[in-house]
CSV table of C-alpha atoms in Angstrom, one decimal:
chain,number,residue,atom,x,y,z
A,11,MET,CA,40.6,-11.7,18.0
A,12,GLY,CA,37.2,-12.2,16.3
A,13,LYS,CA,36.4,-14.5,13.8
A,14,THR,CA,36.9,-13.2,9.7
A,15,SER,CA,33.3,-13.6,7.9
A,16,PRO,CA,34.4,-16.0,4.6
A,17,GLU,CA,33.0,-13.1,2.5
A,18,ALA,CA,35.9,-11.1,3.7
A,19,LEU,CA,37.8,-13.3,2.4
A,20,LEU,CA,39.5,-14.0,-1.4
A,21,ILE,CA,40.6,-17.8,-1.6
A,22,CYS,CA,43.2,-18.0,-4.8
A,23,GLU,CA,42.0,-20.9,-7.0
A,24,TYR,CA,45.9,-21.9,-7.9
A,25,CYS,CA,47.7,-21.5,-4.8
A,26,ASP,CA,45.3,-21.6,-2.2
A,27,THR,CA,46.8,-18.4,-0.8
A,28,VAL,CA,44.7,-16.4,0.9
A,29,TYR,CA,43.8,-13.2,0.9
A,30,ARG,CA,41.6,-10.7,3.3
A,31,ARG,CA,39.7,-8.6,0.2
A,32,ARG,CA,38.5,-5.1,-0.3
A,33,THR,CA,36.7,-3.3,-2.3
A,34,LEU,CA,38.4,-2.2,-5.2
A,35,THR,CA,37.6,1.1,-7.7
A,36,ARG,CA,37.3,0.8,-10.6
A,37,GLY,CA,40.1,-0.3,-13.5
A,38,GLU,CA,41.6,-2.0,-10.2
A,39,VAL,CA,42.4,-5.2,-10.6
A,40,ALA,CA,43.3,-7.6,-7.6
A,41,HIS,CA,46.2,-10.7,-8.5
A,42,CYS,CA,48.2,-13.2,-6.5
A,43,LEU,CA,51.5,-12.2,-4.6
A,44,CYS,CA,51.9,-15.5,-5.2
A,45,CYS,CA,51.4,-17.2,-8.9
A,46,GLN,CA,50.1,-13.5,-9.8
A,47,ALA,CA,46.5,-15.1,-10.9
A,48,VAL,CA,44.1,-12.8,-11.5
A,49,LEU,CA,41.6,-12.6,-8.3
A,50,GLU,CA,38.7,-10.4,-8.2
A,51,ARG,CA,38.6,-7.8,-10.8
A,52,HIS,CA,36.0,-4.1,-9.8
A,53,HIS,CA,32.2,-5.0,-11.9
A,54,GLY,CA,31.4,-2.0,-13.2
A,55,LEU,CA,27.6,-4.1,-14.3
A,56,SER,CA,24.9,-4.5,-12.4
A,57,VAL,CA,23.0,-7.7,-12.2
A,58,ASN,CA,20.0,-5.3,-14.2
A,59,ALA,CA,22.4,-4.6,-16.8
A,60,MET,CA,24.3,-8.5,-17.1
A,61,LEU,CA,20.5,-9.1,-17.2
A,62,ALA,CA,19.9,-6.7,-20.6
A,63,LEU,CA,22.8,-8.3,-21.6
A,64,VAL,CA,22.4,-11.0,-22.1
A,65,MET,CA,18.7,-11.0,-22.9
A,66,THR,CA,20.3,-8.6,-26.4
A,67,ALA,CA,22.8,-11.4,-26.8
A,68,MET,CA,20.1,-13.9,-27.0
A,69,VAL,CA,18.3,-12.0,-29.7
A,70,VAL,CA,21.1,-11.5,-30.9
A,71,PHE,CA,22.3,-15.1,-31.7
A,72,VAL,CA,18.8,-15.5,-32.9
A,73,GLN,CA,19.7,-13.1,-35.9
A,74,ALA,CA,22.3,-15.1,-36.4
A,75,ASN,CA,21.3,-18.6,-37.0
A,76,VAL,CA,18.4,-17.4,-38.9
A,77,TRP,CA,20.4,-14.8,-41.1
A,78,PRO,CA,22.0,-16.2,-43.6
A,79,ILE,CA,26.4,-15.9,-43.2
A,80,VAL,CA,27.6,-15.4,-46.5
A,81,THR,CA,25.6,-15.6,-50.2
A,82,LEU,CA,29.4,-16.7,-53.0
A,83,GLY,CA,27.7,-16.4,-56.6
A,84,LEU,CA,29.1,-18.2,-59.6
A,85,ASN,CA,28.0,-17.1,-63.0
A,86,GLY,CA,25.4,-14.8,-62.8
A,87,GLN,CA,24.5,-18.1,-59.6
A,88,TYR,CA,24.0,-17.2,-56.9
A,89,SER,CA,24.0,-19.5,-53.0
A,90,SER,CA,23.0,-18.6,-50.1
A,91,ALA,CA,24.5,-20.2,-46.2
A,92,THR,CA,23.3,-20.6,-42.8
A,93,LEU,CA,25.1,-21.2,-40.0
A,94,TRP,CA,22.4,-25.3,-39.5
A,95,GLY,CA,22.6,-25.1,-43.4
A,96,THR,CA,26.7,-25.4,-43.4
A,97,ILE,CA,26.5,-28.2,-40.6
A,98,ILE,CA,24.3,-30.3,-42.8
A,99,GLN,CA,26.2,-29.7,-45.3
A,100,MET,CA,29.8,-31.2,-43.5
A,101,TRP,CA,27.9,-33.9,-42.1
A,102,GLN,CA,26.3,-35.0,-45.6
A,103,GLN,CA,29.9,-35.4,-46.6
A,104,GLN,CA,31.3,-38.0,-44.4
A,105,ALA,CA,32.6,-34.5,-41.7
A,106,GLN,CA,30.5,-35.3,-38.7
A,107,VAL,CA,33.4,-35.1,-36.2
A,108,VAL,CA,34.5,-31.4,-38.1
A,109,SER,CA,30.2,-30.4,-37.8
A,110,VAL,CA,29.2,-31.8,-34.9
A,111,LEU,CA,32.3,-30.3,-33.1
A,112,ALA,CA,31.0,-26.9,-35.4
A,113,ALA,CA,27.5,-27.1,-33.5
A,114,ALA,CA,28.5,-27.4,-30.0
A,115,THR,CA,30.9,-24.2,-30.5
A,116,LEU,CA,28.9,-22.4,-31.6
A,117,PHE,CA,25.6,-23.3,-31.3
A,118,PHE,CA,24.6,-25.4,-28.3
A,119,PHE,CA,27.1,-24.2,-25.5
A,120,PRO,CA,26.7,-20.7,-26.6
A,121,LEU,CA,22.8,-20.7,-26.0
A,122,PHE,CA,23.1,-23.2,-22.8
A,123,LYS,CA,25.4,-20.7,-22.2
A,124,MET,CA,23.0,-17.3,-21.8
A,125,MET,CA,19.8,-19.5,-20.4
A,126,SER,CA,21.8,-20.6,-18.2
A,127,LEU,CA,22.6,-17.2,-17.3
A,128,GLY,CA,19.4,-15.6,-17.5
A,129,TRP,CA,18.4,-18.1,-15.5
A,130,LEU,CA,21.0,-17.0,-12.7
A,131,LEU,CA,20.3,-13.2,-13.2
A,132,TRP,CA,17.2,-13.5,-12.7
A,133,PHE,CA,17.0,-14.5,-9.9
A,134,ALA,CA,20.0,-13.3,-8.5
A,135,ARG,CA,17.9,-9.4,-9.5
A,136,GLN,CA,16.0,-10.4,-6.3
A,137,GLY,CA,19.0,-11.1,-4.0
A,138,ARG,CA,18.9,-14.9,-4.1
A,139,ARG,CA,19.8,-17.6,-5.4
A,140,ALA,CA,18.3,-19.8,-8.5
A,141,PRO,CA,16.8,-23.2,-8.0
A,142,GLY,CA,19.7,-25.4,-9.4
A,143,PHE,CA,23.2,-22.3,-8.8
A,144,VAL,CA,25.8,-24.7,-7.5
A,145,ARG,CA,25.5,-27.2,-10.4
A,146,ILE,CA,24.8,-24.1,-12.8
A,147,MET,CA,28.0,-22.2,-11.9
A,148,VAL,CA,30.3,-25.2,-12.2
A,149,THR,CA,29.4,-25.7,-16.0
A,150,LEU,CA,29.4,-22.0,-16.6
A,151,HIS,CA,33.1,-22.6,-15.4
A,152,TYR,CA,33.8,-25.7,-17.7
A,153,ILE,CA,31.7,-24.4,-20.6
A,154,GLY,CA,33.9,-21.0,-21.2
A,155,PRO,CA,36.1,-22.0,-22.6
A,156,TRP,CA,34.4,-23.5,-25.9
A,157,THR,CA,32.4,-20.7,-26.6
A,158,MET,CA,33.8,-20.5,-29.9
A,159,SER,CA,31.7,-17.4,-32.0
A,160,GLU,CA,34.1,-15.0,-32.2
A,161,VAL,CA,36.9,-18.0,-33.3
A,162,PHE,CA,34.7,-18.5,-36.1
A,163,VAL,CA,33.4,-15.1,-37.4
A,164,LEU,CA,37.6,-14.4,-37.3
A,165,GLY,CA,37.7,-17.8,-40.3
A,166,ALA,CA,34.4,-17.0,-42.0
A,167,LEU,CA,36.2,-13.8,-42.7
A,168,VAL,CA,39.5,-15.3,-43.5
A,169,ALA,CA,36.8,-16.8,-45.9
A,170,ILE,CA,35.3,-14.8,-47.6
A,171,VAL,CA,38.2,-12.8,-48.0
A,172,LYS,CA,40.3,-15.8,-49.9
A,173,ALA,CA,36.6,-16.5,-51.3
A,174,ARG,CA,36.5,-13.1,-53.8
A,175,ILE,CA,39.2,-14.8,-55.7
A,176,TYR,CA,37.5,-17.6,-57.4
A,177,PHE,CA,33.5,-16.5,-56.3
A,178,ASP,CA,31.1,-13.2,-56.1
A,179,VAL,CA,30.9,-13.2,-52.2
A,180,VAL,CA,28.5,-11.1,-50.3
A,181,ALA,CA,28.8,-11.4,-46.5
A,182,ASP,CA,25.1,-11.5,-45.3
A,183,PRO,CA,23.1,-10.1,-42.3
A,184,GLY,CA,24.5,-13.7,-40.2
A,185,ILE,CA,28.0,-12.7,-40.5
A,186,TYR,CA,27.9,-9.2,-38.7
A,187,ALA,CA,25.4,-10.2,-36.2
A,188,TYR,CA,27.6,-13.6,-35.0
A,189,ALA,CA,30.5,-10.6,-35.1
A,190,VAL,CA,28.0,-8.5,-32.6
A,191,LEU,CA,27.2,-11.6,-31.0
A,192,THR,CA,30.8,-11.2,-30.0
A,193,LEU,CA,31.2,-8.5,-28.7
A,194,LEU,CA,29.0,-9.2,-26.1
A,195,ILE,CA,30.5,-12.7,-25.9
A,196,THR,CA,33.9,-10.9,-24.9
A,197,ILE,CA,32.5,-8.1,-22.7
A,198,PHE,CA,30.7,-11.4,-20.4
A,199,ALA,CA,34.3,-12.9,-20.2
A,200,SER,CA,35.1,-10.0,-18.5
A,201,VAL,CA,33.2,-10.3,-15.6
A,202,ASP,CA,33.6,-12.9,-13.3
A,203,LEU,CA,30.3,-14.5,-12.0
A,204,ARG,CA,31.5,-15.3,-9.1
A,205,LEU,CA,30.1,-12.1,-7.9
A,206,LEU,CA,26.5,-13.8,-8.4
A,207,TRP,CA,27.9,-15.8,-4.8
A,208,ASP,CA,28.5,-12.3,-3.5
A,209,VAL,CA,25.3,-10.8,-4.3
A,210,THR,CA,22.6,-13.8,-4.1
A,211,THR,CA,21.4,-15.7,-0.5
A,212,PRO,CA,20.5,-18.8,-0.3
A,213,GLU,CA,17.1,-20.2,0.5
A,214,THR,CA,16.3,-21.0,3.8
A,215,ALA,CA,14.6,-24.5,3.7
A,216,ILE,CA,11.2,-24.3,5.6
């Protein structure tokens, strides 16, 4: 019997069951027969399309962090707040743990994820693996659950609704930018980045 190439095999990351890979059609999802975990999904986005989405997300990310998120008014006086202004305020009011968590999950982790994806996809366009490919892929796997822009948007919307009881509240462009960023992150969350292992080849040492 001939040998099966590693690219033709699919291994469940939860129970280590090995399957022979086949091409999925649009909308298909491969599940493990033993533990029902998702093995693979059909990906309609090309590498170029994913890179374009990453670049769009970077632009929206800058806007979300520069523009004010909300404006509060009381007795004719109004005050606007940006994400970093809020984080600094929490730090100054002895809420250092919360401010560090907010900075990490809303700024540093998403920024690292987008920059890393852009780096990997830029080389993947040429069918090559970027320098540091393995380390970056492992890091992205672990920080994925810690990009919590969607939690922030939901919490901010709830806070805006409740604050209207006591203040004049105006939702500023920053919160809408974060909503768009959440949509883009949701799209990326549905993409299995393991496909980059299949569409790229490692650099050959000379």
